[in-house]
Short mmCIF file of C-alpha atoms in Angstrom, two decimals:
data_model
loop_
_atom_site.label_atom_id
_atom_site.label_comp_id
_atom_site.label_asym_id
_atom_site.label_seq_id
_atom_site.Cartn_x
_atom_site.Cartn_y
_atom_site.Cartn_z
CA MET V 19 213.61 101.58 -90.62
CA PRO V 20 215.24 99.68 -93.65
CA GLU V 21 216.64 96.27 -92.73
CA LEU V 22 220.34 96.09 -92.91
CA PRO V 23 222.05 93.53 -95.35
CA THR V 24 223.04 90.24 -93.60
CA PRO V 25 226.92 91.04 -93.69
CA LEU V 26 226.36 94.33 -92.10
CA ARG V 27 224.09 92.85 -89.39
CA SER V 28 226.83 90.24 -88.71
CA LEU V 29 229.36 93.14 -88.29
CA ARG V 30 226.71 94.83 -86.07
CA ALA V 31 226.69 91.74 -84.05
CA LEU V 32 230.21 92.09 -83.09
CA LYS V 33 229.58 95.42 -81.20
CA THR V 34 227.23 93.65 -78.73
CA PRO V 35 228.49 91.16 -76.35
CA GLY V 36 227.35 87.62 -77.25
CA ILE V 37 228.13 84.55 -79.23
CA GLY V 38 229.60 86.67 -82.11
CA GLN V 39 232.26 88.36 -80.17
CA ARG V 40 233.24 85.05 -78.27
CA LEU V 41 233.37 83.07 -81.57
CA LEU V 42 235.44 85.70 -83.35
CA PHE V 43 237.78 85.92 -80.41
CA GLN V 44 238.05 82.19 -80.07
CA ILE V 45 238.76 81.77 -83.87
CA ILE V 46 241.36 84.32 -83.90
CA LEU V 47 243.03 83.04 -80.62
CA PHE V 48 243.15 79.56 -82.11
CA SER V 49 244.26 80.60 -85.60
CA SER V 50 246.93 82.87 -84.18
CA LEU V 51 248.18 80.01 -82.02
CA ILE V 52 248.27 77.61 -85.08
CA THR V 53 249.97 80.47 -87.11
CA LEU V 54 252.62 81.03 -84.50
CA VAL V 55 253.34 77.16 -84.28
CA ALA V 56 253.51 76.81 -88.11
CA THR V 57 255.53 79.96 -88.40
CA ALA V 58 258.06 78.77 -85.77
CA PHE V 59 258.29 75.34 -87.40
CA GLN V 60 258.78 76.88 -90.87
CA LEU V 61 261.43 79.40 -89.48
CA TYR V 62 263.28 76.42 -87.84
CA THR V 63 263.25 74.57 -91.06
CA ASP V 64 264.45 77.64 -93.11
CA TYR V 65 267.27 78.37 -90.50
CA GLN V 66 268.44 74.77 -90.57
CA ARG V 67 268.43 74.86 -94.42
CA ASP V 68 270.37 78.09 -94.70
CA VAL V 69 272.85 76.94 -92.03
CA GLY V 70 273.21 73.69 -94.09
CA LEU V 71 273.87 75.73 -97.20
CA ILE V 72 276.71 77.73 -95.45
CA LYS V 73 278.16 74.53 -93.99
CA THR V 74 278.11 72.99 -97.44
CA ARG V 75 279.57 76.08 -98.96
CA MET V 76 282.43 75.87 -96.46
CA ASP V 77 282.97 72.21 -97.21
CA ASP V 78 283.23 73.22 -100.83
CA ILE V 79 286.00 75.64 -99.87
CA GLU V 80 287.92 72.82 -98.46
CA GLY V 81 287.66 70.75 -101.54
CA SER V 82 288.21 73.50 -104.12
CA TYR V 83 290.62 76.04 -102.68
CA LEU V 84 292.72 74.27 -100.20
CA GLY V 85 294.99 72.60 -102.63
CA SER V 86 295.84 75.71 -104.57
CA ILE V 87 296.24 77.77 -101.45
CA SER V 88 298.71 75.11 -100.21
CA ALA V 89 300.88 75.58 -103.39
CA SER V 90 300.83 79.32 -103.35
CA LEU V 91 301.75 79.33 -99.78
CA TRP V 92 304.53 76.81 -100.25
CA ASN V 93 305.88 78.95 -102.98
CA LEU V 94 305.28 82.20 -101.10
CA ASP V 95 303.01 83.56 -103.98
CA ILE V 96 301.49 86.29 -102.04
CA GLN V 97 299.69 87.77 -104.96
CA GLN V 98 298.14 84.43 -105.92
CA LEU V 99 297.14 83.94 -102.23
CA GLN V 100 295.31 87.38 -102.13
CA LEU V 101 293.47 86.49 -105.37
CA GLN V 102 292.44 83.12 -103.84
CA LEU V 103 291.23 84.75 -100.52
CA ASP V 104 289.42 87.41 -102.45
CA GLY V 105 287.69 84.73 -104.37
CA ILE V 106 286.66 83.04 -101.16
CA ALA V 107 285.49 86.12 -99.44
CA GLN V 108 283.21 86.87 -102.36
CA LEU V 109 281.20 83.74 -101.52
CA PRO V 110 277.74 84.40 -100.05
CA ASP V 111 277.69 84.75 -96.15
CA ILE V 112 281.49 84.68 -95.95
CA LYS V 113 282.70 87.14 -93.40
CA SER V 114 286.39 86.71 -93.28
CA VAL V 115 289.15 84.54 -94.72
CA THR V 116 292.64 84.17 -93.11
CA VAL V 117 295.87 82.30 -94.08
CA GLN V 118 298.35 81.78 -91.22
CA GLU V 119 301.68 80.24 -92.01
CA SER V 120 302.84 77.82 -89.39
CA PRO V 121 305.50 79.44 -87.01
CA GLU V 122 307.61 76.33 -87.08
CA ASN V 123 311.03 77.06 -88.51
CA VAL V 124 309.98 80.57 -89.60
CA THR V 125 311.05 83.71 -88.14
CA SER V 126 308.16 85.92 -89.22
CA PRO V 127 305.26 83.79 -90.28
CA LEU V 128 303.09 84.98 -93.17
CA ARG V 129 299.54 86.09 -92.31
CA ILE V 130 297.07 87.24 -95.09
CA SER V 131 293.45 88.24 -94.08
CA ARG V 132 290.29 89.39 -96.11
CA GLY V 133 287.21 90.55 -94.22
CA LYS V 134 286.64 91.31 -90.50
CA THR V 135 287.24 88.55 -88.11
CA GLY V 136 285.46 87.96 -84.81
CA GLY V 137 282.05 89.03 -83.59
CA ASN V 138 278.80 87.06 -82.86
CA ASN V 139 276.68 84.77 -84.87
CA VAL V 140 279.41 83.36 -86.92
CA ILE V 141 280.49 79.76 -88.00
CA THR V 142 284.21 79.23 -87.88
CA ARG V 143 286.08 76.67 -89.71
CA HIS V 144 289.92 76.06 -89.41
CA TYR V 145 291.46 74.03 -92.26
CA PRO V 146 295.05 72.79 -92.01
CA ILE V 147 297.21 73.55 -95.12
CA VAL V 148 299.23 70.47 -95.94
CA HIS V 149 302.03 70.32 -98.47
CA HIS V 150 302.89 66.87 -99.83
CA LEU V 151 306.67 66.14 -100.27
CA SER V 152 308.50 62.90 -101.27
CA SER V 153 309.46 62.45 -97.73
CA GLY V 154 305.93 62.88 -96.50
CA SER V 155 303.17 65.41 -95.79
CA ARG V 156 303.91 68.58 -93.92
CA GLN V 157 301.48 71.28 -92.46
CA ILE V 158 302.61 74.57 -93.63
CA GLY V 159 299.80 76.81 -92.28
CA THR V 160 296.08 77.17 -91.39
CA LEU V 161 293.13 78.57 -93.38
CA THR V 162 290.49 80.12 -91.18
CA VAL V 163 287.13 80.71 -92.61
CA GLN V 164 284.23 82.63 -90.79
CA ALA V 165 280.57 82.59 -92.11
CA SER V 166 278.30 85.17 -90.73
CA LEU V 167 274.59 84.23 -89.81
CA SER V 168 273.41 87.90 -89.78
CA GLN V 169 272.02 87.56 -93.33
CA VAL V 170 270.29 84.43 -92.25
CA TYR V 171 268.61 86.11 -89.40
CA ALA V 172 267.69 89.07 -91.37
CA ARG V 173 265.92 86.92 -93.98
CA LEU V 174 264.06 85.02 -91.16
CA GLN V 175 262.97 88.37 -89.67
CA GLU V 176 261.55 89.44 -92.87
CA LYS V 177 259.93 86.12 -93.40
CA VAL V 178 258.32 86.52 -89.89
CA VAL V 179 256.91 89.85 -90.76
CA VAL V 180 255.48 88.53 -93.98
CA ILE V 181 253.99 85.34 -92.60
CA LEU V 182 252.45 87.08 -89.58
CA LEU V 183 250.92 89.80 -91.77
CA SER V 184 249.66 87.53 -94.29
CA GLN V 185 248.46 84.89 -91.79
CA GLY V 186 246.78 87.51 -89.51
CA VAL V 187 244.92 88.99 -92.50
CA LYS V 188 243.85 85.68 -93.72
CA THR V 189 242.69 84.71 -90.15
CA PHE V 190 240.67 87.82 -89.88
CA LEU V 191 238.91 87.42 -93.23
CA VAL V 192 238.28 83.69 -92.37
CA SER V 193 236.99 84.56 -88.97
CA LEU V 194 234.67 87.20 -90.49
CA PHE V 195 233.53 84.60 -93.10
CA ILE V 196 233.00 82.12 -90.32
CA LEU V 197 231.12 84.60 -88.18
CA TYR V 198 228.85 85.59 -91.26
CA ILE V 199 228.09 81.89 -91.84
CA VAL V 200 227.39 81.45 -88.12
CA TYR V 201 225.18 84.37 -87.99
CA ARG V 202 223.34 83.50 -91.04
CA MET V 203 222.67 79.85 -90.11
CA ILE V 204 222.46 79.98 -86.31
CA THR V 205 222.60 83.39 -84.62
CA ALA V 206 219.88 85.06 -86.63
CA HIS V 207 217.53 82.19 -86.05
CA LEU V 208 218.45 82.08 -82.32
CA ALA V 209 217.68 85.79 -82.16
CA ARG V 210 214.26 85.07 -83.73
CA ILE V 211 213.63 82.37 -81.28
CA SER V 212 214.58 84.52 -78.35
CA GLU V 213 212.39 87.37 -79.56
CA ARG V 214 209.49 85.11 -79.87
CA VAL V 215 210.01 83.44 -76.42
CA SER V 216 210.28 86.93 -74.88
CA ARG V 217 206.78 87.77 -76.38
CA PHE V 218 205.15 84.50 -75.37
CA GLU V 219 201.96 84.83 -73.58
CA ILE V 220 200.43 81.76 -72.20
CA SER V 221 197.02 83.33 -71.75
CA GLN V 222 196.85 84.00 -75.60
CA PRO V 223 196.69 81.55 -78.43
CA GLN V 224 200.17 81.49 -80.25
CA PRO V 225 200.93 80.62 -83.94
CA PRO V 226 203.61 78.00 -84.15
CA LEU V 227 207.32 79.14 -84.40
CA THR V 228 208.88 78.97 -87.79
CA LEU V 229 212.35 79.83 -89.12
CA ASP V 230 212.92 82.32 -91.84
CA ARG V 231 214.83 79.93 -94.09
CA SER V 232 214.44 77.14 -96.69
CA PRO V 233 213.70 73.96 -94.98
CA PRO V 234 216.84 71.50 -95.10
CA GLU V 235 216.55 68.07 -96.31
CA GLN V 236 217.13 66.61 -92.93
CA PRO V 237 215.88 68.36 -89.59
CA ASP V 238 218.90 69.96 -87.84
CA GLU V 239 219.48 71.17 -84.15
CA LEU V 240 217.48 74.38 -84.92
CA ASP V 241 214.46 72.54 -86.24
CA HIS V 242 214.62 70.23 -82.99
CA VAL V 243 214.62 73.56 -80.90
CA VAL V 244 211.80 74.96 -82.85
CA ASN V 245 209.92 71.52 -82.54
CA ALA V 246 210.46 71.38 -78.82
CA PHE V 247 209.45 75.06 -78.21
CA ASN V 248 206.10 74.45 -80.27
CA THR V 249 205.46 71.34 -78.32
CA LEU V 250 206.16 73.04 -74.98
CA SER V 251 203.93 76.01 -75.90
CA ARG V 252 201.09 73.49 -76.80
CA ASN V 253 201.54 71.69 -73.57
CA LEU V 254 201.69 74.99 -71.51
CA ARG V 255 198.61 76.13 -73.33
CA GLN V 256 196.84 72.85 -72.62
CA ALA V 257 197.94 73.03 -68.98
CA TYR V 258 196.86 76.59 -68.68
CA GLU V 259 193.39 75.81 -70.03
CA HIS V 260 193.31 72.73 -67.67
CA MET V 261 194.34 74.90 -64.81
CA GLN V 262 191.63 77.41 -65.74
CA GLU V 263 189.09 74.60 -65.52
CA VAL V 264 190.43 73.26 -62.27
CA ASN V 265 190.33 76.83 -60.80
CA GLN V 266 186.65 77.23 -62.03
CA ALA V 267 185.91 73.85 -60.49
CA LEU V 268 187.89 74.75 -57.40
CA ALA V 269 185.98 78.07 -56.95
CA GLN V 270 182.62 76.21 -57.27
CA ASP V 271 183.94 73.63 -54.84
CA ILE V 272 184.92 76.39 -52.42
CA ILE V 273 181.49 77.80 -52.65
CA ALA V 274 179.97 74.51 -52.09
CA ARG V 275 182.45 73.84 -49.31
CA ARG V 276 181.46 77.23 -47.66
CA GLN V 277 177.69 76.20 -48.08
CA ALA V 278 178.60 72.85 -46.45
CA GLU V 279 180.46 74.49 -43.62
CA GLU V 280 177.51 76.85 -43.01
CA GLU V 281 175.26 73.79 -43.02
CA VAL V 282 177.60 71.87 -40.77
CA LYS V 283 177.63 74.76 -38.36
CA HIS V 284 173.85 74.89 -38.46
CA LEU V 285 173.78 71.07 -37.76
CA ASN V 286 176.39 71.38 -35.06
CA ALA V 287 174.34 74.00 -33.37
CA VAL V 288 171.36 71.93 -33.69
CA LEU V 289 173.33 68.76 -32.56
CA GLU V 290 174.69 70.55 -29.57
CA GLN V 291 171.09 71.73 -28.68
CA ARG V 292 170.07 68.16 -28.93
CA VAL V 293 173.06 66.93 -26.90
CA ARG V 294 172.29 69.34 -24.22
CA GLN V 295 168.64 68.33 -24.34
CA ARG V 296 169.55 64.53 -24.22
CA THR V 297 172.18 65.29 -21.49
CA ALA V 298 169.59 66.98 -19.41
CA GLU V 299 167.26 64.10 -20.08
CA LEU V 300 169.80 61.52 -19.11
CA GLU V 301 170.86 63.54 -16.02
CA ALA V 302 167.18 63.61 -15.05
CA ALA V 303 166.88 59.77 -15.76
CA ASN V 304 169.71 59.12 -13.75
CA ARG V 305 168.35 61.04 -10.95
CA GLU V 306 165.04 59.37 -11.38
CA LEU V 307 166.95 56.05 -11.44
CA ALA V 308 168.88 56.89 -8.24
CA SER V 309 165.57 57.89 -6.66
CA PHE V 310 164.03 54.70 -7.86
CA CYS V 311 166.92 52.72 -6.60
CA TYR V 312 166.50 54.35 -3.26
CA SER V 313 162.83 53.87 -3.20
CA VAL V 314 163.19 50.14 -4.30
CA SER V 315 165.78 49.74 -1.55
CA HIS V 316 163.64 51.39 0.98
CA ASP V 317 160.12 50.19 -0.01
CA LEU V 318 161.05 46.74 -0.63
CA ARG V 319 163.23 46.34 2.50
CA ALA V 320 160.39 47.49 4.71
CA PRO V 321 157.91 44.71 3.86
CA LEU V 322 160.92 42.11 3.96
CA ARG V 323 161.74 43.33 7.43
CA ARG V 324 158.12 43.01 8.62
CA ILE V 325 157.89 39.42 7.05
CA GLU V 326 161.21 38.56 8.60
CA GLY V 327 159.95 40.00 11.90
CA PHE V 328 156.61 37.99 11.87
CA ARG V 329 158.62 34.85 10.98
CA ARG V 330 160.78 35.26 14.08
CA ILE V 331 157.90 35.85 16.28
CA LEU V 332 156.21 32.66 14.92
CA ASN V 333 159.38 30.76 15.36
CA ASP V 334 159.92 32.11 18.89
CA SER V 335 156.39 31.95 20.22
CA TYR V 336 155.02 29.01 18.44
CA HIS V 337 157.99 26.83 17.70
CA THR V 338 156.96 24.05 19.94
CA LYS V 339 153.32 24.20 18.86
CA LEU V 340 154.30 23.75 15.14
CA ASP V 341 154.78 20.40 13.57
CA ASP V 342 157.72 19.73 11.30
CA LYS V 343 155.88 20.88 8.24
CA GLY V 344 155.07 24.27 9.80
CA ARG V 345 158.77 24.63 10.74
CA HIS V 346 159.62 23.79 7.24
CA TYR V 347 157.39 26.58 5.98
CA LEU V 348 159.05 28.96 8.39
CA ASP V 349 162.47 28.11 7.01
CA ARG V 350 161.30 28.52 3.51
CA ILE V 351 160.03 32.12 4.43
CA ALA V 352 163.47 32.83 6.00
CA ALA V 353 165.26 31.68 2.75
CA GLY V 354 163.01 33.63 0.57
CA THR V 355 163.55 36.85 2.57
CA ARG V 356 167.30 36.30 2.51
CA GLU V 357 167.25 35.80 -1.31
CA MET V 358 164.98 38.85 -1.79
CA ALA V 359 167.43 40.87 0.31
CA ASP V 360 170.42 39.61 -1.69
CA MET V 361 168.47 40.47 -5.01
CA ILE V 362 167.91 44.11 -3.67
CA ASP V 363 171.69 44.37 -2.79
CA SER V 364 172.75 43.06 -6.04
CA PHE V 365 170.34 45.48 -7.95
CA LEU V 366 171.71 48.42 -5.95
CA ARG V 367 175.45 47.25 -6.78
CA LEU V 368 174.35 46.99 -10.61
CA SER V 369 173.00 50.39 -10.43
CA ARG V 370 176.09 51.95 -8.82
CA ALA V 371 178.22 50.20 -11.20
CA THR V 372 176.94 52.31 -14.11
CA GLN V 373 176.75 55.80 -12.27
CA GLY V 374 179.25 58.13 -10.92
CA GLU V 375 182.55 59.39 -12.29
CA LEU V 376 185.68 57.05 -12.72
CA ASN V 377 188.51 57.82 -10.58
CA VAL V 378 191.28 56.24 -12.73
CA GLU V 379 194.56 55.29 -11.04
CA ILE V 380 197.23 52.69 -11.18
CA VAL V 381 196.05 49.70 -9.31
CA ASP V 382 197.99 46.47 -8.41
CA LEU V 383 195.52 43.86 -9.62
CA SER V 384 197.71 41.09 -8.47
CA ALA V 385 197.54 42.50 -4.70
CA SER V 386 193.83 43.07 -5.06
CA VAL V 387 193.14 39.37 -6.30
CA GLN V 388 195.47 38.00 -3.48
CA ARG V 389 193.53 40.15 -0.85
CA ILE V 390 190.06 39.08 -2.02
CA PHE V 391 191.21 35.37 -2.36
CA ALA V 392 192.31 35.59 1.39
CA GLU V 393 189.15 36.87 2.43
CA TYR V 394 187.31 33.90 0.69
CA ARG V 395 189.83 31.44 2.34
CA GLU V 396 189.05 32.84 5.85
CA ARG V 397 185.32 32.60 5.32
CA ASP V 398 185.45 28.97 3.92
CA PRO V 399 188.59 27.56 5.37
CA HIS V 400 187.68 23.88 4.80
CA ARG V 401 188.06 24.43 0.93
CA LYS V 402 191.34 23.28 -0.67
CA VAL V 403 191.77 25.98 -3.56
CA GLU V 404 195.18 27.07 -5.16
CA LEU V 405 195.62 30.46 -6.48
CA VAL V 406 198.12 30.84 -9.35
CA ILE V 407 198.93 34.40 -10.02
CA ASN V 408 201.71 36.55 -11.60
CA ASP V 409 202.87 39.30 -9.33
CA GLY V 410 202.99 42.86 -10.19
CA ILE V 411 200.09 43.03 -12.65
CA SER V 412 198.95 46.68 -12.63
CA ALA V 413 196.49 48.74 -14.80
CA PRO V 414 194.99 52.17 -14.82
CA VAL V 415 191.36 51.50 -13.31
CA ASP V 416 188.86 52.83 -10.85
CA ARG V 417 189.85 51.07 -7.61
CA HIS V 418 186.47 50.81 -6.08
CA LEU V 419 184.83 49.46 -9.30
CA PHE V 420 187.50 47.11 -10.08
CA ASN V 421 187.61 45.60 -6.51
CA MET V 422 183.84 44.89 -7.24
CA LEU V 423 184.67 43.32 -10.55
CA LEU V 424 187.45 41.07 -9.17
CA SER V 425 185.18 40.18 -6.09
CA ASN V 426 182.50 39.02 -8.44
CA LEU V 427 184.76 37.01 -10.84
CA LEU V 428 186.40 35.35 -7.86
CA ASP V 429 183.10 34.69 -6.35
CA ASN V 430 182.03 32.74 -9.51
CA ALA V 431 185.44 30.87 -9.69
CA TRP V 432 185.06 29.99 -5.97
CA LYS V 433 181.49 28.95 -6.05
CA TYR V 434 181.56 26.82 -9.30
CA SER V 435 184.64 24.96 -8.26
CA GLU V 436 183.34 23.82 -4.94
CA HIS V 437 182.89 20.32 -6.38
CA CYS V 438 186.62 19.86 -7.29
CA ASP V 439 188.79 18.08 -4.86
CA HIS V 440 191.61 20.45 -5.78
CA ALA V 441 190.37 23.65 -7.15
CA VAL V 442 192.72 25.98 -8.98
CA ILE V 443 192.19 29.61 -9.83
CA ARG V 444 194.41 31.40 -12.25
CA PHE V 445 194.85 35.11 -12.69
CA GLY V 446 197.22 36.61 -15.41
CA PHE V 447 197.35 38.20 -18.82
CA LYS V 448 198.62 37.46 -22.35
CA GLU V 449 199.69 39.64 -25.40
CA GLU V 450 197.96 39.22 -28.71
CA ASP V 451 198.64 41.56 -31.67
CA GLY V 452 200.06 44.23 -29.34
CA GLU V 453 196.87 44.03 -27.04
CA ARG V 454 196.98 43.15 -23.51
CA ILE V 455 194.27 40.54 -22.63
CA TYR V 456 193.65 39.84 -18.83
CA TYR V 457 192.01 36.45 -17.73
CA LEU V 458 190.76 34.73 -14.52
CA ALA V 459 190.18 30.88 -14.91
CA ASP V 460 189.11 28.10 -12.78
CA ASN V 461 188.78 24.30 -13.21
CA GLY V 462 185.13 24.19 -11.87
CA ASP V 463 181.87 22.85 -13.54
CA GLY V 464 182.10 25.18 -16.45
CA PHE V 465 179.07 25.82 -18.77
CA ASP V 466 177.79 25.06 -22.38
CA MET V 467 178.96 27.64 -24.77
CA GLN V 468 175.43 27.57 -26.60
CA TYR V 469 174.15 29.64 -23.65
CA ALA V 470 177.05 32.10 -23.59
CA ASP V 471 174.74 34.95 -24.85
CA ARG V 472 172.77 34.75 -21.54
CA LEU V 473 176.01 34.84 -19.43
CA PHE V 474 176.06 38.52 -18.85
CA ALA V 475 172.28 39.15 -18.77
CA PRO V 476 170.97 40.48 -15.40
CA PHE V 477 169.13 37.95 -13.17
CA SER V 478 170.02 35.24 -15.87
CA ARG V 479 171.43 31.92 -14.35
CA LEU V 480 172.85 28.82 -16.23
CA HIS V 481 172.60 26.71 -13.22
CA SER V 482 169.63 26.00 -10.83
CA HIS V 483 169.43 27.22 -7.27
CA SER V 484 169.77 23.68 -6.13
CA GLU V 485 173.27 23.42 -7.67
CA PHE V 486 174.56 26.81 -6.82
CA ASP V 487 173.23 29.74 -5.00
CA GLY V 488 173.15 33.31 -6.37
CA VAL V 489 170.77 35.84 -8.08
CA GLY V 490 172.55 36.10 -11.44
CA ILE V 491 173.55 39.67 -11.18
CA GLY V 492 177.39 39.43 -10.57
CA LEU V 493 178.46 38.89 -14.19
CA ALA V 494 176.09 41.66 -15.47
CA THR V 495 177.82 44.03 -13.02
CA VAL V 496 181.29 42.99 -14.20
CA GLN V 497 180.26 43.63 -17.86
CA ARG V 498 179.02 47.13 -17.02
CA ILE V 499 182.28 47.94 -15.13
CA ILE V 500 184.26 46.67 -18.07
CA ASN V 501 182.21 48.85 -20.55
CA ARG V 502 182.97 51.88 -18.41
CA HIS V 503 186.70 51.07 -18.68
CA GLY V 504 186.57 51.03 -22.47
CA GLY V 505 187.05 47.24 -22.70
CA ARG V 506 185.24 44.11 -23.45
CA ILE V 507 184.72 40.75 -21.76
CA TRP V 508 184.11 37.25 -22.93
CA ALA V 509 184.10 33.75 -21.64
CA GLU V 510 185.26 30.30 -22.93
CA SER V 511 184.13 27.05 -21.21
CA ARG V 512 183.16 23.49 -21.47
CA PRO V 513 180.96 21.58 -19.12
CA GLY V 514 183.14 19.88 -16.42
CA GLU V 515 186.30 21.59 -17.69
CA GLY V 516 186.02 24.99 -15.90
CA ALA V 517 185.65 28.39 -17.21
CA ILE V 518 188.01 31.27 -18.14
CA PHE V 519 186.98 34.95 -18.47
CA TYR V 520 189.00 37.32 -20.60
CA PHE V 521 188.76 41.13 -20.43
CA THR V 522 190.46 44.16 -21.98
CA LEU V 523 190.66 47.78 -21.02
CA TRP V 524 190.57 51.02 -22.93
CA GLU V 525 190.07 49.66 -26.38
CA ARG V 526 187.72 52.54 -27.17
CA ASN V 527 190.10 55.19 -25.49
CA THR V 528 193.53 54.03 -26.37
CA ASP V 529 194.79 57.75 -26.59
CA ARG V 530 194.28 58.34 -22.97
CA GLU V 531 197.21 58.70 -20.57
CA GLN V 532 195.62 56.16 -18.24
CA GLY V 533 195.10 53.55 -21.07
CA ASN V 534 198.81 52.91 -21.02
CA HIS V 535 199.08 49.53 -19.02
CA LEU V 536 202.02 49.19 -16.64
CA VAL V 537 203.90 46.03 -15.85
CA GLY V 538 205.47 45.67 -12.39
CA ARG V 539 208.66 44.02 -11.33
CA GLY V 540 208.79 40.32 -12.02
CA GLN V 541 206.02 40.52 -14.70
CA PRO V 542 206.51 37.84 -17.36
CA GLY V 543 207.02 39.27 -20.81
#
């Protein structure tokens, strides 16, 4: 199909809704508005000019005709008056002229008219006709002149029609010319850009967009649009290529991840099998340990009972026959059997502390400490020991195990403070970095911190039997109970200044419901 000439294409653009139609409509609307305003101003100016000419002509009548009319009326020269009125009536835009004689001292006043008086759109002037006598001036009549504005309005109407037609044609031609310029300089290129954008395919390499025109000396807005589109297309193409690479890498990663998931599933299955195997082995070891503990308890106690029995027989039957050294040996045998029995009991308590399920509940630790302390005070009433404790300290723990823990800690504090004239045992807690740390302190003998690593080892003692009794299993039991409650325990001390034991709970299981410590009424912040 042959391409239409540019003017015809611009006219064709008027038939389709778009910038051409809106631009033409706005140009015509604005031009028409300007034309109406200019025409109204011009008509008003012409009207004022024509009315001014009429008023000037009527002023000339007063200066040119009024004197001769006065003489003719004084002399009652009717013919001359008629000629003068005919001359005035021939003037442009004069509709009627009337001479009216004053009725004073006149029976039938004279009245001569030319033209038709009255009507609309007229300008009326009344001129007094004065005759000058030696005795003075005297008004002898009135000259009335009416000028019609009909011709003025007719001329203005003709001018309106001419102006509107000429301006309308001129506005339409100017609008078409502007539309042609806009189409040639803007719309055609926008249509080309729109067509190129509609055919844009990001998956295919695209040649750069160019405009079908001679390049201007300085880049204009269309050049900026073209450059922006070319830059955008390049960036989109680069992003598309990068996305393709990422998709390929992602596909490979998905394949590798699936393979890893299969491997993890396989490893999990192997791990679950190993866990089941280790669990079975651990259960078997626990059963063997329980059986061993029972056997130790039973097999060791039987010889101890026989030794103790024979010692009693010797003591009862041969007490008088033995000298002091023999009786001393029997006492040593009794002390040894008691110590061995205590070791067996401690060993069993240590074993029970690491076995069985935890029955966690909210326990009032303050009340437990006070109860255990009262038992020690009843057992050893001569001791002067002061207990300083905060009321209402509660925690989620196993009641049975924690009674064992508090009993062991209080036993240590009670035992190692027996050399103090006024012993003080303190139980409470403190907050550090959002963590609650419980403590039990005494002002007893204390210990050297260089041996602190042996403090919680089973059957390990930092003092000799001659200083303090015990088998060295209490703090080991305490540590195992704290471990089962997800916490940690440590001690600080100096020789002769007492010791303080700190412990925490549920550090390794803080998301458990029972890990939320409770503070009772009266608890310090």
